[in-house]
CSV table of N, CA and C and ligand atoms in Angstrom, one decimal:
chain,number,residue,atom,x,y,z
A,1,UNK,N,-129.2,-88.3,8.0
A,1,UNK,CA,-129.8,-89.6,8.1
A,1,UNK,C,-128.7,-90.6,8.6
A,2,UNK,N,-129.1,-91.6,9.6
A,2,UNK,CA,-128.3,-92.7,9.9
A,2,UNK,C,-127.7,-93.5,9.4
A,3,UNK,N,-126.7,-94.1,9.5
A,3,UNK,CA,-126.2,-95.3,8.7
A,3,UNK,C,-125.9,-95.4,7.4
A,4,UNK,N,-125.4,-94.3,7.3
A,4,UNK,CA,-124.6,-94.1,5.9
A,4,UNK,C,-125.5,-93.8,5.0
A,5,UNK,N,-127.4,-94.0,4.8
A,5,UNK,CA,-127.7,-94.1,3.5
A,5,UNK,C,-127.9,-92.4,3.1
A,6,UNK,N,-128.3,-92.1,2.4
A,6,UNK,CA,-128.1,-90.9,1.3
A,6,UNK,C,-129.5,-90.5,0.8
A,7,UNK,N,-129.8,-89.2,1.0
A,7,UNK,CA,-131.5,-88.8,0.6
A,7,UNK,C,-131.1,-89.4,-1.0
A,8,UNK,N,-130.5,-89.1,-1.8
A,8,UNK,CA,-130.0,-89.8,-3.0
A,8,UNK,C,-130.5,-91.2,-3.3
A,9,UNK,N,-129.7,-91.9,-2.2
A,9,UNK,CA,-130.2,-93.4,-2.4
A,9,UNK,C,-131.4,-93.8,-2.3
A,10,UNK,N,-131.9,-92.9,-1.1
A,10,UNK,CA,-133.2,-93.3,-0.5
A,10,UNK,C,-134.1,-93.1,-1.9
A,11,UNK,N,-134.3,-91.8,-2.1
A,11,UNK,CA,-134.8,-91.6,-4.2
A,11,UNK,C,-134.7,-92.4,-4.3
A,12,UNK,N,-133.6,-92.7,-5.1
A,12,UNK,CA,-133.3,-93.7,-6.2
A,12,UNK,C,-134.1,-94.8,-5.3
A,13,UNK,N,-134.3,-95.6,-4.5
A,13,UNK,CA,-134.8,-96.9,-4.4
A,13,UNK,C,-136.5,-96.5,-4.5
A,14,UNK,N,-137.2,-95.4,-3.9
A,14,UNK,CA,-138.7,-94.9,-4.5
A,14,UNK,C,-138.9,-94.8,-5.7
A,15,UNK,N,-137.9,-94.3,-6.9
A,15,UNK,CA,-138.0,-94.6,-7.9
A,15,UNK,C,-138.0,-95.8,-8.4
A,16,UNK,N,-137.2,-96.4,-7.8
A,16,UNK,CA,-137.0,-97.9,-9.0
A,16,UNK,C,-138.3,-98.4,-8.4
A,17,UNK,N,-139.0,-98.3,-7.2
A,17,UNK,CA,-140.0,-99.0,-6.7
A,17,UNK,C,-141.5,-98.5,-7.4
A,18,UNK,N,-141.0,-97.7,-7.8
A,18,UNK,CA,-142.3,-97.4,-8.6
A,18,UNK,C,-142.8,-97.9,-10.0
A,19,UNK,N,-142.1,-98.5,-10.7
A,19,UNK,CA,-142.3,-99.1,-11.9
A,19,UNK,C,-142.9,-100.4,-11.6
A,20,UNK,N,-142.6,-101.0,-10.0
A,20,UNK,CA,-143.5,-102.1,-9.8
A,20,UNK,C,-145.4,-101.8,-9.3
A,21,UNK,N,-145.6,-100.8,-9.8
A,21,UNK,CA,-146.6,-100.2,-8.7
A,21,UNK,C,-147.5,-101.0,-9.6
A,22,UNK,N,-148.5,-101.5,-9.0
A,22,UNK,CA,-149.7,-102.2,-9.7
A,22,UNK,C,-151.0,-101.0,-9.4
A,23,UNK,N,-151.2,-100.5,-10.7
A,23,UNK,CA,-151.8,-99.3,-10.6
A,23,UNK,C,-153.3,-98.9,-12.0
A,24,UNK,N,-154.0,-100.1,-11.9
A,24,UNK,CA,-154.6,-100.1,-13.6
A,24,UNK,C,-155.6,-99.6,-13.7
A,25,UNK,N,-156.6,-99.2,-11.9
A,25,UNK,CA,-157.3,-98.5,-12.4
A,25,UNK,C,-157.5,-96.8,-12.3
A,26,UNK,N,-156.3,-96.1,-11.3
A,26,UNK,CA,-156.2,-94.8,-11.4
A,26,UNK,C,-154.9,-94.7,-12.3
A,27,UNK,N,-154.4,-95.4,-12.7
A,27,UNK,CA,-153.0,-95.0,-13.5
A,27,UNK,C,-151.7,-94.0,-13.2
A,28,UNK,N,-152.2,-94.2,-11.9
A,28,UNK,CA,-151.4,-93.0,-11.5
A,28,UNK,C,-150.4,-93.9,-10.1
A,29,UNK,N,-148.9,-93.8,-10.7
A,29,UNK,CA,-147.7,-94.9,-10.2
A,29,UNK,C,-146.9,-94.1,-9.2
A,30,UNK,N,-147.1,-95.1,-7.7
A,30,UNK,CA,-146.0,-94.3,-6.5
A,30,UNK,C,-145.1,-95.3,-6.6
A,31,UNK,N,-144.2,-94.8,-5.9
A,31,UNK,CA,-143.2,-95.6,-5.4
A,31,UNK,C,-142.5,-94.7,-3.8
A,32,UNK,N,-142.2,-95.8,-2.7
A,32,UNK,CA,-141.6,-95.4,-1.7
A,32,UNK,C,-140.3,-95.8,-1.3
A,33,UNK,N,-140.1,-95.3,-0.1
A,33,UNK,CA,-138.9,-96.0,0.4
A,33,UNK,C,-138.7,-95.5,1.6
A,34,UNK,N,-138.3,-96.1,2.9
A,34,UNK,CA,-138.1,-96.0,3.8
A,34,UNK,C,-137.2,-96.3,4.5
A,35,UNK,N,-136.0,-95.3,5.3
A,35,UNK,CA,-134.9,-96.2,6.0
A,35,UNK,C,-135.6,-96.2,7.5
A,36,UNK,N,-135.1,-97.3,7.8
A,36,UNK,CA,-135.1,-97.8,9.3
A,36,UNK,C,-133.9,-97.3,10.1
A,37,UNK,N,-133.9,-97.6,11.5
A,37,UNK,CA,-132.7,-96.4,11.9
A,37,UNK,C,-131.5,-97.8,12.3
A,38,UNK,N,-131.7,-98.7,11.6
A,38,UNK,CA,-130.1,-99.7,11.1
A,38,UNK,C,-129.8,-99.1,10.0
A,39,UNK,N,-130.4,-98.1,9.1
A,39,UNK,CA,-130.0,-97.8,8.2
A,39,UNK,C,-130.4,-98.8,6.7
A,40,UNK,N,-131.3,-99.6,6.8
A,40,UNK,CA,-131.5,-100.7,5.7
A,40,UNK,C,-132.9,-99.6,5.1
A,41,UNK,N,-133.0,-100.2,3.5
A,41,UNK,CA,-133.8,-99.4,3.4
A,41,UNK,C,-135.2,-100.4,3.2
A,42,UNK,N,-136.2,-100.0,2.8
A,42,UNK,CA,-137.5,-101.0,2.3
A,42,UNK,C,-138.6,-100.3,1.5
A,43,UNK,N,-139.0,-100.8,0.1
A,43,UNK,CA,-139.2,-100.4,-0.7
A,43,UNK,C,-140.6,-100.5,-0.6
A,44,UNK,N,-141.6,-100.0,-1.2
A,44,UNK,CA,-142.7,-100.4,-1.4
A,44,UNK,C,-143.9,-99.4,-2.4
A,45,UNK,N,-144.5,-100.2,-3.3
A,45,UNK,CA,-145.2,-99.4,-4.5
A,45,UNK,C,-146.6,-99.8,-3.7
A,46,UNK,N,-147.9,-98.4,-4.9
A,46,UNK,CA,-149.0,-98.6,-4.3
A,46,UNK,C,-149.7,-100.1,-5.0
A,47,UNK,N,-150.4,-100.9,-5.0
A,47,UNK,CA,-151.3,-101.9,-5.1
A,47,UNK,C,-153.0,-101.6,-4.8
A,48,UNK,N,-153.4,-101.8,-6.0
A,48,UNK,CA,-154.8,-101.3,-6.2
A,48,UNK,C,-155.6,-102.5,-6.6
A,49,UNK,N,-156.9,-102.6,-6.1
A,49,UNK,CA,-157.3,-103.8,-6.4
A,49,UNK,C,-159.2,-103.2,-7.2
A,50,UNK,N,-159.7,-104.2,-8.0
A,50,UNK,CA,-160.7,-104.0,-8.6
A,50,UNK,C,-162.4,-103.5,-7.8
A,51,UNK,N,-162.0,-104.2,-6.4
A,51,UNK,CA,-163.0,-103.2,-5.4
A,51,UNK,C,-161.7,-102.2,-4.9
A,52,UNK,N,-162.0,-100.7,-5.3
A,52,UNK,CA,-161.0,-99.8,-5.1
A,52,UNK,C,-160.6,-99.6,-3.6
A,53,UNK,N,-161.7,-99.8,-2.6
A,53,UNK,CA,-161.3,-99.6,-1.7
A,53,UNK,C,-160.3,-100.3,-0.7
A,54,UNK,N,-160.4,-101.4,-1.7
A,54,UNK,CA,-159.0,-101.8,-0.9
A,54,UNK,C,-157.3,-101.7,-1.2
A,55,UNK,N,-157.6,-100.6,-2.2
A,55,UNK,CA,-156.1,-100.3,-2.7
A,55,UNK,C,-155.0,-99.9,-1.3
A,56,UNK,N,-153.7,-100.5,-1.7
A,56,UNK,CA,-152.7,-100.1,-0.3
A,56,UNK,C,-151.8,-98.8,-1.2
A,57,UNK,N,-151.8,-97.9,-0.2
A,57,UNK,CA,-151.0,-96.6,-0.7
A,57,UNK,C,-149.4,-97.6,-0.8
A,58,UNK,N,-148.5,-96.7,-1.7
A,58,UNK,CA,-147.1,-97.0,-1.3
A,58,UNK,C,-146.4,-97.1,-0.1
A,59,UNK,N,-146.8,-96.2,0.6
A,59,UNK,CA,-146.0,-96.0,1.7
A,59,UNK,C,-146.0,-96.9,3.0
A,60,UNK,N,-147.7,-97.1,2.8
A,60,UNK,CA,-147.9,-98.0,3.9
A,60,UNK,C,-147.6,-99.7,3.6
A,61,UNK,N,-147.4,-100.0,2.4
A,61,UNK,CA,-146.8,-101.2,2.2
A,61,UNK,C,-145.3,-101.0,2.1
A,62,UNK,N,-144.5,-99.8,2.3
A,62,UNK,CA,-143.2,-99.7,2.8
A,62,UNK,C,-143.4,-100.2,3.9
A,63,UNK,N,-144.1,-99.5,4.9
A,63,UNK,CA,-143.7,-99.4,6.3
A,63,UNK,C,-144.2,-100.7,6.9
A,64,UNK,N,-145.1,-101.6,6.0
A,64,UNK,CA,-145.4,-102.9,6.5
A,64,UNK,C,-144.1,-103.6,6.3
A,65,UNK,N,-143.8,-103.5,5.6
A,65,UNK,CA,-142.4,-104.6,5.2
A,65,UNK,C,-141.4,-104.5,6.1
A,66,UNK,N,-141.1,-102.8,6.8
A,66,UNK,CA,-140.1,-103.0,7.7
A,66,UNK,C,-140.7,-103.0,9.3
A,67,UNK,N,-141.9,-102.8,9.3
A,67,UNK,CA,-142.4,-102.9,10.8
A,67,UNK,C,-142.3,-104.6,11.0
A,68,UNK,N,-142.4,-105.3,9.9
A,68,UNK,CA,-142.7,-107.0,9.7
A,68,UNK,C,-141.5,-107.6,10.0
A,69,UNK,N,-140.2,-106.5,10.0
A,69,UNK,CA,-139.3,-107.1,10.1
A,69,UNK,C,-138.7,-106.7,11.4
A,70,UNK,N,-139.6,-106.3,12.2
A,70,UNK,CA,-139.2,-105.7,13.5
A,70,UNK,C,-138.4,-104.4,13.4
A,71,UNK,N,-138.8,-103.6,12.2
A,71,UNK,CA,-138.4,-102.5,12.6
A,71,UNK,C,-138.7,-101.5,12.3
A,72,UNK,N,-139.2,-101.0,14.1
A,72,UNK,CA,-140.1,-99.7,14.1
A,72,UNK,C,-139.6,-98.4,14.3
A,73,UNK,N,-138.7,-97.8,14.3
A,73,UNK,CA,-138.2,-96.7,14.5
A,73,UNK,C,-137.8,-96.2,12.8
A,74,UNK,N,-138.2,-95.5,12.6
A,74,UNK,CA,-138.2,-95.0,11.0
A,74,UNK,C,-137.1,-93.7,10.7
A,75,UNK,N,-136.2,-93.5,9.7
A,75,UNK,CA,-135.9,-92.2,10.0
A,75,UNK,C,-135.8,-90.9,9.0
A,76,UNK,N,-136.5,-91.5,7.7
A,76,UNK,CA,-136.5,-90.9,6.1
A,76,UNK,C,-137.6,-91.6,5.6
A,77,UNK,N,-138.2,-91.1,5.0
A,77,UNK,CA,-139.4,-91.3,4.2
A,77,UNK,C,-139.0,-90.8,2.4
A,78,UNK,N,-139.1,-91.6,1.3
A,78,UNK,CA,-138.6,-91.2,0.0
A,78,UNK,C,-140.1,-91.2,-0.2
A,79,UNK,N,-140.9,-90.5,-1.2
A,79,UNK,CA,-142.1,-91.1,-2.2
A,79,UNK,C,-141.5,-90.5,-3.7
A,80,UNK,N,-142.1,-91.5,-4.6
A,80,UNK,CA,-141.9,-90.9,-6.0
A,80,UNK,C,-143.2,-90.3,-6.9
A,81,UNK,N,-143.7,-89.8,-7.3
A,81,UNK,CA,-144.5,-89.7,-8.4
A,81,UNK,C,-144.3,-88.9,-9.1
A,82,UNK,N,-145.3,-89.0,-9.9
A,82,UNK,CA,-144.7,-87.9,-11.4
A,82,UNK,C,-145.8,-86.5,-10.8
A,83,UNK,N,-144.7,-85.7,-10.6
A,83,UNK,CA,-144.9,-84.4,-10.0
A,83,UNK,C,-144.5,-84.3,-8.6
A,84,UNK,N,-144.0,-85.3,-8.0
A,84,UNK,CA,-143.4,-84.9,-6.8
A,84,UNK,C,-144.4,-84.7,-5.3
A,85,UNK,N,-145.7,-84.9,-5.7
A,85,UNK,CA,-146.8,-85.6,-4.7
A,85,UNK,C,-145.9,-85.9,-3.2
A,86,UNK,N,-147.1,-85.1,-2.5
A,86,UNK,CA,-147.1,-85.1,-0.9
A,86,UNK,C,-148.0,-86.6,-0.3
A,87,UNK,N,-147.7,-87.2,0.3
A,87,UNK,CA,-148.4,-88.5,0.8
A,87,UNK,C,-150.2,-88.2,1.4
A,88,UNK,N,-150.8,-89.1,1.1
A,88,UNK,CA,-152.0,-88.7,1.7
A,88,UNK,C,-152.5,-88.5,3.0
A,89,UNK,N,-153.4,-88.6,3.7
A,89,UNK,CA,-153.6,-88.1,4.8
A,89,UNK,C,-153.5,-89.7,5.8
A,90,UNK,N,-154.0,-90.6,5.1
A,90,UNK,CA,-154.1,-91.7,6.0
A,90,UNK,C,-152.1,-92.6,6.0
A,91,UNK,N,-151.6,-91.9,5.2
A,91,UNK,CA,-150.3,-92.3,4.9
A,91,UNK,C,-149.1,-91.6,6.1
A,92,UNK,N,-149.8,-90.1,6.2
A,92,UNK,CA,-149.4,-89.3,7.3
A,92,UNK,C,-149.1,-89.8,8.2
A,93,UNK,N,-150.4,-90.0,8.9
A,93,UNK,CA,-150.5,-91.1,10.1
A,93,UNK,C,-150.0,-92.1,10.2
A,94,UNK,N,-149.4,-93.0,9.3
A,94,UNK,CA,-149.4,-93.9,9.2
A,94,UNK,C,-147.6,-94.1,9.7
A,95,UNK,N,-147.3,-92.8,9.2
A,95,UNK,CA,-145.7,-92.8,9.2
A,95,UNK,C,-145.3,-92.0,9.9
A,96,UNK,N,-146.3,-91.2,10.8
A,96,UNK,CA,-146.1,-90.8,12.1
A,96,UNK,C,-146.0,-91.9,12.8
A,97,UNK,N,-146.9,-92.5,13.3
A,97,UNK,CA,-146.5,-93.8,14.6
A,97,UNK,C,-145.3,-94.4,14.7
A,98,UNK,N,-144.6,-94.1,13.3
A,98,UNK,CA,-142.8,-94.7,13.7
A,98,UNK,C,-142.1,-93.6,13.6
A,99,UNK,N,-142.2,-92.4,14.0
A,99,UNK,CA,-140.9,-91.7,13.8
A,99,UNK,C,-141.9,-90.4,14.2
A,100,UNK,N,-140.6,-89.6,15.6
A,100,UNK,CA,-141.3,-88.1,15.8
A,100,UNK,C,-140.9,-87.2,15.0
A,101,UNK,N,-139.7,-87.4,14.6
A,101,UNK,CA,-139.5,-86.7,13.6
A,101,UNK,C,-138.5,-86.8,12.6
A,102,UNK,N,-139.1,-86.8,11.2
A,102,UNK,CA,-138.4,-87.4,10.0
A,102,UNK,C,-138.5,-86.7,9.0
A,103,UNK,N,-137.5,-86.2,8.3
A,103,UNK,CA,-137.6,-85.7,6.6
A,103,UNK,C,-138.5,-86.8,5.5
A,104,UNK,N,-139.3,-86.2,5.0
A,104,UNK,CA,-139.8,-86.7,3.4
A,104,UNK,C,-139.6,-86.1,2.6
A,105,UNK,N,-139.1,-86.7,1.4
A,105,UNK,CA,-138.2,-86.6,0.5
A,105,UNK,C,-139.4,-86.6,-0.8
A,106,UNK,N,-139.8,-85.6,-1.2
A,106,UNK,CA,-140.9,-85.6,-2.5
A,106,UNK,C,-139.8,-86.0,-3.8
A,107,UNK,N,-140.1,-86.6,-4.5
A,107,UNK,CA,-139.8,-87.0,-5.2
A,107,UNK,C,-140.2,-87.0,-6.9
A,108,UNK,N,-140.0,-86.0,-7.5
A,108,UNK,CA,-140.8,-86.1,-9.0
A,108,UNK,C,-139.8,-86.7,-9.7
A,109,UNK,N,-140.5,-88.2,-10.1
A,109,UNK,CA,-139.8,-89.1,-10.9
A,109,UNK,C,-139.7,-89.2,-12.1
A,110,UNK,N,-140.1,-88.1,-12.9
A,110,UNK,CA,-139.8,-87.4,-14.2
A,110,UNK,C,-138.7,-86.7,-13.9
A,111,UNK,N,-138.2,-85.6,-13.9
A,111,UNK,CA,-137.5,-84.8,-13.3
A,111,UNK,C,-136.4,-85.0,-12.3
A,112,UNK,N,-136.7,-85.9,-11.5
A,112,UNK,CA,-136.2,-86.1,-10.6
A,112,UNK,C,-135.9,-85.6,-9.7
A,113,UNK,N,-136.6,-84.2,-9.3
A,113,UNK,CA,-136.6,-82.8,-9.0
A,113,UNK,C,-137.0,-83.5,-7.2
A,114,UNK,N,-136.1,-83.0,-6.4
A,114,UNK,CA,-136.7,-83.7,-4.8
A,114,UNK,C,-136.8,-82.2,-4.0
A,115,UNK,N,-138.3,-82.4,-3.3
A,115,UNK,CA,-137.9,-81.3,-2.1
A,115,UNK,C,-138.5,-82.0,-0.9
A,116,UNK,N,-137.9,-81.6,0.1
A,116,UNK,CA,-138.2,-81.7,1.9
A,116,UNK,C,-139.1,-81.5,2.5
A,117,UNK,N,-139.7,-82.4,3.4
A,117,UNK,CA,-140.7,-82.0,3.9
A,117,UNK,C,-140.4,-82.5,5.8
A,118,UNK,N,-141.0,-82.3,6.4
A,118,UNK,CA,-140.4,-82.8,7.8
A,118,UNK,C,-142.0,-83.2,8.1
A,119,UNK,N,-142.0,-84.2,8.6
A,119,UNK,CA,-143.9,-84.9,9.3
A,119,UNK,C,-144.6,-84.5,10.1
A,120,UNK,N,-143.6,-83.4,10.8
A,120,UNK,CA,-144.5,-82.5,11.9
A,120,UNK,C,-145.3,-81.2,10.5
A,121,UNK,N,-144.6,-81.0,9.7
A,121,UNK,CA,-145.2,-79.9,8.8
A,121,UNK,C,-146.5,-80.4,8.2
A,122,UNK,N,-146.5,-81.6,7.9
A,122,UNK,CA,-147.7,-82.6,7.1
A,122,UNK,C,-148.3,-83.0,7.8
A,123,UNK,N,-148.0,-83.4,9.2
A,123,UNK,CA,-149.2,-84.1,10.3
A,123,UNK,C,-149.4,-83.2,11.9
A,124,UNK,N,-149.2,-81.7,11.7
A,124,UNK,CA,-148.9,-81.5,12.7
A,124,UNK,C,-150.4,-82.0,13.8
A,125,UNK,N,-149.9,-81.9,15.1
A,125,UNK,CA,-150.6,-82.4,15.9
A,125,UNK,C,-151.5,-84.0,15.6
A,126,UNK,N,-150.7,-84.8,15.2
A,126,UNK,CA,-150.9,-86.2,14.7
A,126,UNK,C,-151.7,-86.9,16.0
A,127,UNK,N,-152.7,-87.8,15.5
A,127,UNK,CA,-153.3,-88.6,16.4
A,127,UNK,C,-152.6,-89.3,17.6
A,128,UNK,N,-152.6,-89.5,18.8
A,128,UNK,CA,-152.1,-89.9,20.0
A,128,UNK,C,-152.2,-90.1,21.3
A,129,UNK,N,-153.3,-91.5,21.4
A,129,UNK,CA,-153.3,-91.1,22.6
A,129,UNK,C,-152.7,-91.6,23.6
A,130,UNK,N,-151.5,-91.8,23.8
A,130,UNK,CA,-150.4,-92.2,24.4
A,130,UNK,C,-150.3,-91.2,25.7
B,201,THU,N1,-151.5,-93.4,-3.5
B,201,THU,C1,-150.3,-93.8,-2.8
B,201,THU,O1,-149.8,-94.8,-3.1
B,201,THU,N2,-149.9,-93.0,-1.9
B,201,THU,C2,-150.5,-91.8,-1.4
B,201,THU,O2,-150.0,-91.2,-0.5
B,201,THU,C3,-151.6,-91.3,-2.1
B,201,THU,C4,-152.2,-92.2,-3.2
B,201,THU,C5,-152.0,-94.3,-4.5
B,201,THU,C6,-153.3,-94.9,-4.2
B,201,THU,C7,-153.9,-95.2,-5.6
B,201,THU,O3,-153.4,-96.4,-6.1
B,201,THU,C8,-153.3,-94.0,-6.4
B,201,THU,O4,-152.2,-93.5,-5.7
B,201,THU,C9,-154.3,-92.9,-6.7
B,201,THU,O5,-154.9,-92.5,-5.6
């Protein structure tokens, strides 16, 4: 990873991000985290709302925060949940369009237990029509 940060750190900030997750009607708490390729990181939990469908996954309210901040080149992806949960399919995509290719960091926030995933293995042949 670029700029000093640490698959370690990157964890650790999905986890702390996850205790903010606003989560009341599936009960079930993410937390993410994303470095940008300055190396800064940006956090973001899922937010669920009472018409369910408009709940925001974690990830993609990471990647809002740093695309918001003009920064679209991505280069680590952290998620946390309890069991270590692969990102959904619309989340995929979502963190393909900034990065060809990036490690995800599974994350089981009980345990703490992390394993690797790279975005070509979870989205292969990803939408594009560039
Ligand atoms: N969720 C995420 O935050 N990220 C994913 O990749 C999959 C699902 C959230 C959405 C919802 O708040 C809860 O997990 C259960 O689906």
């Amino acid at each position: 990873m670029s700029a000093g940060f640490t698959a370690e750190q990157l964890t650790q900030v999905a986890i702390e991000a996850r205790l903010n997750a606003y989560a009341p009607y599936s009960g079930f708490l993410v937390g993410a985290a994303v470095c940008d390729e300055q190396g800064e990181i940006h956090s973001g939990c899922n937010v669920e709302n009472a018409s369910y469908g408009l709940t925001i996954c974690a990830e993609r309210v990471a990647i809002c925060k740093a695309v918001s901040l003009g920064r679209r080149r991505l280069v680590a992806v952290a998620v946390a949940t309890e069991g270590g949960h692969a990102p959904c399919g619309a989340c995929r995509q979502f963190i393909a369009e900034f990065a060809q290719e990036l490690p995800i960091y599974l994350v089981d926030a009980v345990t703490a237990e992390v394993s690797t995933v790279q975005i070509e293995e979870l989205l292969p042949r990803r939408f594009d029509f560039s």
